[in-house]
């Protein structure tokens, strides 16, 4: 079992809905990440939180809003998404600031209708 | 030119074969090199992690890094059907928080 837990595993939402993706880790990692992965493509970085502060935003549209309530939790708030935002959303964590040896969650498969 | 190039395959080999997966890269600042395995509809799982050049072995898996050639490899010995997955190489600069991934190679091991 992965040590990074993501909920829900699947989500279908309309373009006017507001939903949130959740991620939790209890490994004491201080960096947490959101990635987006389209079918047959590698993961693409969206956001990085380091010591609970947003350190990287890869020019992600404002309809995606990250939040890090504490060192173990990471949320991704979704609003007014487009069908092209349908993808696998992956959360990951790593020890310290160095991007070595990420641990990924199993992901949330999001479908926007 | 992409920073990291990886042949997407698909690659199909018989059970028991030795599999060789490769990536090339252009950024000489990359210091950390990783291989991830991703099963269908799952998140990537870290298989091997190497710092700078050299070899690392873990069971049936061997990772090699040749920084002079900007080339990394993953060898799988005695391949099993359970090794069928997409294999992603990834690398990062020292102190960086961002991983740069290859396209991933789809591997099928036939019984």
Short mmCIF file of N, CA and C in Angstrom, two decimals, chain A:
data_model
loop_
_atom_site.label_atom_id
_atom_site.label_comp_id
_atom_site.label_asym_id
_atom_site.label_seq_id
_atom_site.Cartn_x
_atom_site.Cartn_y
_atom_site.Cartn_z
N UNK A 1 0.84 -1.21 0.00
CA UNK A 1 0.00 0.00 0.00
C UNK A 1 0.87 1.25 0.00
N UNK A 2 0.44 2.27 -0.79
CA UNK A 2 1.18 3.50 -0.85
C UNK A 2 1.07 4.22 0.49
N UNK A 3 2.10 5.02 0.82
CA UNK A 3 2.08 5.78 2.05
C UNK A 3 1.56 7.19 1.83
N UNK A 4 1.19 7.51 0.62
CA UNK A 4 0.52 8.77 0.29
C UNK A 4 -0.89 8.40 -0.13
N UNK A 5 -1.86 8.89 0.63
CA UNK A 5 -3.25 8.50 0.41
C UNK A 5 -4.01 9.64 -0.26
N UNK A 6 -4.67 9.32 -1.36
CA UNK A 6 -5.44 10.34 -2.08
C UNK A 6 -6.92 9.95 -2.10
N UNK A 7 -7.77 10.93 -1.88
CA UNK A 7 -9.20 10.71 -1.99
C UNK A 7 -9.84 11.88 -2.74
N UNK A 8 -10.92 11.63 -3.50
CA UNK A 8 -11.43 10.30 -3.84
C UNK A 8 -10.55 9.64 -4.91
N UNK A 9 -10.78 8.38 -5.20
CA UNK A 9 -10.03 7.69 -6.26
C UNK A 9 -10.57 8.08 -7.64
N UNK A 10 -11.87 8.31 -7.70
CA UNK A 10 -12.50 8.71 -8.95
C UNK A 10 -13.43 9.90 -8.65
N UNK A 11 -13.52 10.82 -9.61
CA UNK A 11 -14.41 11.97 -9.44
C UNK A 11 -14.93 12.40 -10.81
N UNK A 12 -16.25 12.54 -10.90
CA UNK A 12 -16.87 13.09 -12.09
C UNK A 12 -17.53 14.40 -11.68
N UNK A 13 -17.23 15.47 -12.37
CA UNK A 13 -17.81 16.75 -12.01
C UNK A 13 -18.21 17.55 -13.24
N UNK A 14 -19.24 18.36 -13.07
CA UNK A 14 -19.67 19.24 -14.14
C UNK A 14 -18.81 20.49 -14.16
N UNK A 15 -18.93 21.22 -15.23
CA UNK A 15 -18.08 22.40 -15.42
C UNK A 15 -18.41 23.53 -14.46
N UNK A 16 -19.60 23.47 -13.83
CA UNK A 16 -19.95 24.54 -12.88
C UNK A 16 -19.74 24.11 -11.43
N UNK A 17 -19.31 22.87 -11.22
CA UNK A 17 -19.16 22.35 -9.86
C UNK A 17 -17.92 22.89 -9.18
N UNK A 18 -17.94 22.80 -7.83
CA UNK A 18 -16.74 23.01 -7.03
C UNK A 18 -16.47 21.72 -6.27
N UNK A 19 -15.26 21.21 -6.39
CA UNK A 19 -14.88 19.99 -5.68
C UNK A 19 -13.46 20.14 -5.15
N UNK A 20 -13.07 19.23 -4.28
CA UNK A 20 -11.71 19.24 -3.74
C UNK A 20 -11.11 17.85 -3.78
N UNK A 21 -9.82 17.79 -4.11
CA UNK A 21 -9.04 16.57 -4.00
C UNK A 21 -8.22 16.65 -2.74
N UNK A 22 -8.06 15.50 -2.06
CA UNK A 22 -7.32 15.50 -0.80
C UNK A 22 -6.16 14.52 -0.86
N UNK A 23 -5.12 14.88 -0.14
CA UNK A 23 -3.90 14.07 -0.09
C UNK A 23 -3.37 14.09 1.34
N UNK A 24 -2.93 12.94 1.82
CA UNK A 24 -2.41 12.85 3.19
C UNK A 24 -1.18 11.94 3.22
N UNK A 25 -0.16 12.37 3.97
CA UNK A 25 1.02 11.52 4.17
C UNK A 25 1.46 11.63 5.63
N UNK A 26 1.96 10.52 6.16
CA UNK A 26 2.41 10.48 7.55
C UNK A 26 3.84 9.98 7.63
N UNK A 27 4.64 10.37 6.64
CA UNK A 27 6.05 9.96 6.63
C UNK A 27 6.96 11.07 7.16
N UNK A 28 6.37 12.18 7.58
CA UNK A 28 7.17 13.30 8.06
C UNK A 28 7.83 14.08 6.94
N UNK A 29 7.39 13.84 5.70
CA UNK A 29 7.95 14.59 4.57
C UNK A 29 7.52 16.05 4.65
N UNK A 30 8.43 16.96 4.25
CA UNK A 30 8.11 18.37 4.36
C UNK A 30 7.86 19.04 3.02
N UNK A 31 7.94 18.30 1.94
CA UNK A 31 7.59 18.83 0.62
C UNK A 31 6.48 17.97 0.04
N UNK A 32 5.46 18.65 -0.51
CA UNK A 32 4.34 17.94 -1.11
C UNK A 32 4.03 18.57 -2.47
N UNK A 33 3.56 17.75 -3.37
CA UNK A 33 3.45 18.13 -4.78
C UNK A 33 2.10 17.72 -5.37
N UNK A 34 1.62 18.51 -6.31
CA UNK A 34 0.51 18.10 -7.17
C UNK A 34 1.03 17.98 -8.60
N UNK A 35 0.73 16.83 -9.21
CA UNK A 35 1.05 16.59 -10.61
C UNK A 35 -0.23 16.25 -11.36
N UNK A 36 -0.24 16.54 -12.64
CA UNK A 36 -1.34 16.17 -13.53
C UNK A 36 -0.78 15.23 -14.59
N UNK A 37 -1.50 14.14 -14.85
CA UNK A 37 -1.02 13.19 -15.85
C UNK A 37 -2.14 12.84 -16.83
N UNK A 38 -1.93 13.15 -18.09
CA UNK A 38 -2.86 12.76 -19.15
C UNK A 38 -2.46 11.36 -19.63
N UNK A 39 -3.39 10.70 -20.30
CA UNK A 39 -3.16 9.32 -20.76
C UNK A 39 -1.92 9.23 -21.64
N UNK A 40 -1.09 8.24 -21.33
CA UNK A 40 0.13 7.93 -22.09
C UNK A 40 1.12 9.09 -22.13
N UNK A 41 1.04 9.95 -21.14
CA UNK A 41 1.99 11.06 -21.00
C UNK A 41 2.65 11.00 -19.63
N UNK A 42 3.82 11.62 -19.47
CA UNK A 42 4.43 11.65 -18.14
C UNK A 42 3.70 12.65 -17.24
N UNK A 43 3.90 12.55 -15.94
CA UNK A 43 3.31 13.54 -15.02
C UNK A 43 3.88 14.94 -15.28
N UNK A 44 3.01 15.94 -15.13
CA UNK A 44 3.42 17.34 -15.27
C UNK A 44 3.23 18.04 -13.93
N UNK A 45 4.27 18.72 -13.48
CA UNK A 45 4.21 19.40 -12.19
C UNK A 45 3.23 20.57 -12.24
N UNK A 46 2.42 20.67 -11.17
CA UNK A 46 1.50 21.82 -11.04
C UNK A 46 1.96 22.74 -9.91
N UNK A 47 2.07 22.18 -8.70
CA UNK A 47 2.39 22.98 -7.51
C UNK A 47 3.36 22.21 -6.61
N UNK A 48 4.17 22.99 -5.88
CA UNK A 48 5.03 22.43 -4.84
C UNK A 48 4.82 23.22 -3.56
N UNK A 49 4.62 22.51 -2.46
CA UNK A 49 4.61 23.11 -1.14
C UNK A 49 5.84 22.60 -0.38
N UNK A 50 6.58 23.54 0.17
CA UNK A 50 7.75 23.20 0.95
C UNK A 50 7.58 23.81 2.34
N UNK A 51 7.61 22.98 3.35
CA UNK A 51 7.37 23.44 4.72
C UNK A 51 6.08 24.27 4.79
N UNK A 52 5.06 23.74 4.14
CA UNK A 52 3.70 24.28 4.16
C UNK A 52 3.56 25.62 3.45
N UNK A 53 4.57 26.02 2.72
CA UNK A 53 4.47 27.26 1.93
C UNK A 53 4.55 26.93 0.45
N UNK A 54 3.74 27.59 -0.36
CA UNK A 54 3.78 27.38 -1.79
C UNK A 54 5.10 27.87 -2.34
N UNK A 55 5.86 26.99 -2.93
CA UNK A 55 7.18 27.39 -3.45
C UNK A 55 7.24 27.37 -4.97
N UNK A 56 6.41 26.58 -5.61
CA UNK A 56 6.38 26.54 -7.07
C UNK A 56 4.93 26.47 -7.54
N UNK A 57 4.60 27.35 -8.49
CA UNK A 57 3.32 27.29 -9.21
C UNK A 57 3.70 27.33 -10.68
N UNK A 58 3.48 26.21 -11.37
CA UNK A 58 3.90 26.11 -12.75
C UNK A 58 2.88 26.75 -13.71
N UNK A 59 2.54 28.02 -13.42
CA UNK A 59 1.61 28.78 -14.28
C UNK A 59 0.31 28.02 -14.50
N UNK A 60 -0.21 27.47 -13.40
CA UNK A 60 -1.46 26.71 -13.47
C UNK A 60 -2.64 27.68 -13.46
N UNK A 61 -3.68 27.43 -14.28
CA UNK A 61 -4.86 28.32 -14.28
C UNK A 61 -5.48 28.43 -12.89
N UNK A 62 -6.10 29.58 -12.62
CA UNK A 62 -6.63 29.86 -11.28
C UNK A 62 -7.83 29.00 -10.93
N UNK A 63 -8.37 28.25 -11.88
CA UNK A 63 -9.47 27.33 -11.54
C UNK A 63 -8.96 26.15 -10.70
N UNK A 64 -7.63 26.02 -10.58
CA UNK A 64 -7.01 25.06 -9.66
C UNK A 64 -6.40 25.87 -8.52
N UNK A 65 -6.81 25.54 -7.29
CA UNK A 65 -6.34 26.30 -6.13
C UNK A 65 -5.81 25.33 -5.07
N UNK A 66 -4.48 25.34 -4.82
CA UNK A 66 -3.94 24.41 -3.83
C UNK A 66 -4.04 25.00 -2.43
N UNK A 67 -3.99 24.09 -1.46
CA UNK A 67 -4.00 24.50 -0.06
C UNK A 67 -3.24 23.46 0.76
N UNK A 68 -2.43 23.92 1.69
CA UNK A 68 -1.68 23.01 2.56
C UNK A 68 -2.02 23.35 4.01
N UNK A 69 -3.04 22.76 4.60
CA UNK A 69 -3.48 23.11 5.96
C UNK A 69 -2.45 22.77 7.04
N UNK A 70 -1.69 21.69 6.83
CA UNK A 70 -0.62 21.34 7.77
C UNK A 70 0.38 20.46 7.04
N UNK A 71 1.40 20.01 7.75
CA UNK A 71 2.50 19.31 7.09
C UNK A 71 2.11 17.95 6.53
N UNK A 72 0.94 17.44 6.92
CA UNK A 72 0.53 16.11 6.46
C UNK A 72 -0.54 16.14 5.38
N UNK A 73 -1.14 17.30 5.18
CA UNK A 73 -2.30 17.38 4.29
C UNK A 73 -2.07 18.34 3.14
N UNK A 74 -2.60 17.96 2.00
CA UNK A 74 -2.55 18.84 0.81
C UNK A 74 -3.87 18.70 0.09
N UNK A 75 -4.48 19.83 -0.23
CA UNK A 75 -5.75 19.83 -0.95
C UNK A 75 -5.58 20.50 -2.31
N UNK A 76 -6.43 20.14 -3.24
CA UNK A 76 -6.50 20.84 -4.52
C UNK A 76 -7.97 21.16 -4.77
N UNK A 77 -8.30 22.45 -4.71
CA UNK A 77 -9.67 22.90 -4.89
C UNK A 77 -9.90 23.18 -6.38
N UNK A 78 -11.04 22.67 -6.87
CA UNK A 78 -11.34 22.73 -8.30
C UNK A 78 -12.61 23.52 -8.53
N UNK A 79 -12.61 24.43 -9.48
CA UNK A 79 -13.79 25.24 -9.75
C UNK A 79 -13.82 25.65 -11.22
N UNK A 80 -14.98 25.46 -11.84
CA UNK A 80 -15.18 25.87 -13.24
C UNK A 80 -14.16 25.21 -14.17
N UNK A 81 -14.00 23.91 -14.00
CA UNK A 81 -13.03 23.20 -14.84
C UNK A 81 -13.58 22.98 -16.25
N UNK A 82 -12.67 22.65 -17.15
CA UNK A 82 -13.00 22.38 -18.54
C UNK A 82 -12.82 20.89 -18.82
N UNK A 83 -13.49 20.36 -19.86
CA UNK A 83 -13.30 18.93 -20.16
C UNK A 83 -11.84 18.54 -20.38
N UNK A 84 -11.03 19.47 -20.89
CA UNK A 84 -9.62 19.14 -21.12
C UNK A 84 -8.82 19.01 -19.82
N UNK A 85 -9.45 19.36 -18.69
CA UNK A 85 -8.80 19.17 -17.39
C UNK A 85 -8.95 17.74 -16.89
N UNK A 86 -9.70 16.93 -17.59
CA UNK A 86 -9.84 15.52 -17.22
C UNK A 86 -8.48 14.85 -17.29
N UNK A 87 -8.09 14.19 -16.19
CA UNK A 87 -6.75 13.59 -16.11
C UNK A 87 -6.63 12.83 -14.80
N UNK A 88 -5.48 12.21 -14.61
CA UNK A 88 -5.13 11.61 -13.32
C UNK A 88 -4.35 12.65 -12.54
N UNK A 89 -4.83 13.01 -11.35
CA UNK A 89 -4.15 13.99 -10.51
C UNK A 89 -3.40 13.26 -9.41
N UNK A 90 -2.10 13.46 -9.42
CA UNK A 90 -1.21 12.74 -8.51
C UNK A 90 -0.67 13.67 -7.44
N UNK A 91 -0.70 13.18 -6.22
CA UNK A 91 -0.04 13.87 -5.12
C UNK A 91 1.26 13.11 -4.82
N UNK A 92 2.27 13.82 -4.41
CA UNK A 92 3.54 13.19 -4.04
C UNK A 92 4.14 13.93 -2.86
N UNK A 93 5.05 13.26 -2.17
CA UNK A 93 5.77 13.93 -1.09
C UNK A 93 7.23 13.50 -1.14
N UNK A 94 8.09 14.33 -0.55
CA UNK A 94 9.50 13.98 -0.47
C UNK A 94 10.08 14.59 0.80
N UNK A 95 11.18 13.98 1.24
CA UNK A 95 11.83 14.46 2.46
C UNK A 95 12.63 15.71 2.14
N UNK A 96 12.43 16.78 2.89
CA UNK A 96 13.18 17.99 2.65
C UNK A 96 12.83 18.63 1.33
N UNK A 97 13.72 19.49 0.86
CA UNK A 97 13.44 20.26 -0.35
C UNK A 97 13.90 19.54 -1.61
N UNK A 98 14.76 18.56 -1.45
CA UNK A 98 15.36 17.93 -2.61
C UNK A 98 14.37 17.01 -3.31
N UNK A 99 14.25 17.15 -4.63
CA UNK A 99 13.28 16.37 -5.40
C UNK A 99 13.84 15.01 -5.74
N UNK A 100 14.29 14.26 -4.74
CA UNK A 100 14.80 12.92 -4.99
C UNK A 100 13.86 11.94 -4.32
N UNK A 101 13.56 10.86 -5.03
CA UNK A 101 12.79 9.82 -4.39
C UNK A 101 11.42 10.25 -3.90
N UNK A 102 10.68 10.91 -4.78
CA UNK A 102 9.28 11.20 -4.47
C UNK A 102 8.56 9.91 -4.13
N UNK A 103 7.56 10.00 -3.24
CA UNK A 103 6.58 8.94 -3.07
C UNK A 103 5.25 9.47 -3.61
N UNK A 104 4.72 8.78 -4.59
CA UNK A 104 3.45 9.20 -5.20
C UNK A 104 2.28 8.46 -4.57
N UNK A 105 1.13 9.12 -4.55
CA UNK A 105 -0.12 8.46 -4.24
C UNK A 105 -0.65 7.75 -5.48
N UNK A 106 -1.77 7.07 -5.33
CA UNK A 106 -2.37 6.33 -6.45
C UNK A 106 -3.15 7.23 -7.39
N UNK A 107 -3.42 8.46 -6.95
CA UNK A 107 -4.05 9.41 -7.84
C UNK A 107 -5.55 9.47 -7.73
N UNK A 108 -6.10 10.57 -8.20
CA UNK A 108 -7.55 10.74 -8.37
C UNK A 108 -7.82 10.87 -9.87
N UNK A 109 -8.64 9.98 -10.39
CA UNK A 109 -8.99 10.06 -11.82
C UNK A 109 -10.18 11.00 -11.95
N UNK A 110 -9.95 12.14 -12.55
CA UNK A 110 -10.96 13.19 -12.66
C UNK A 110 -11.52 13.23 -14.07
N UNK A 111 -12.85 13.24 -14.15
CA UNK A 111 -13.53 13.43 -15.44
C UNK A 111 -14.41 14.65 -15.33
N UNK A 112 -14.24 15.60 -16.24
CA UNK A 112 -15.05 16.81 -16.26
C UNK A 112 -16.03 16.69 -17.44
N UNK A 113 -17.32 16.80 -17.11
CA UNK A 113 -18.35 16.63 -18.14
C UNK A 113 -19.11 17.93 -18.39
#
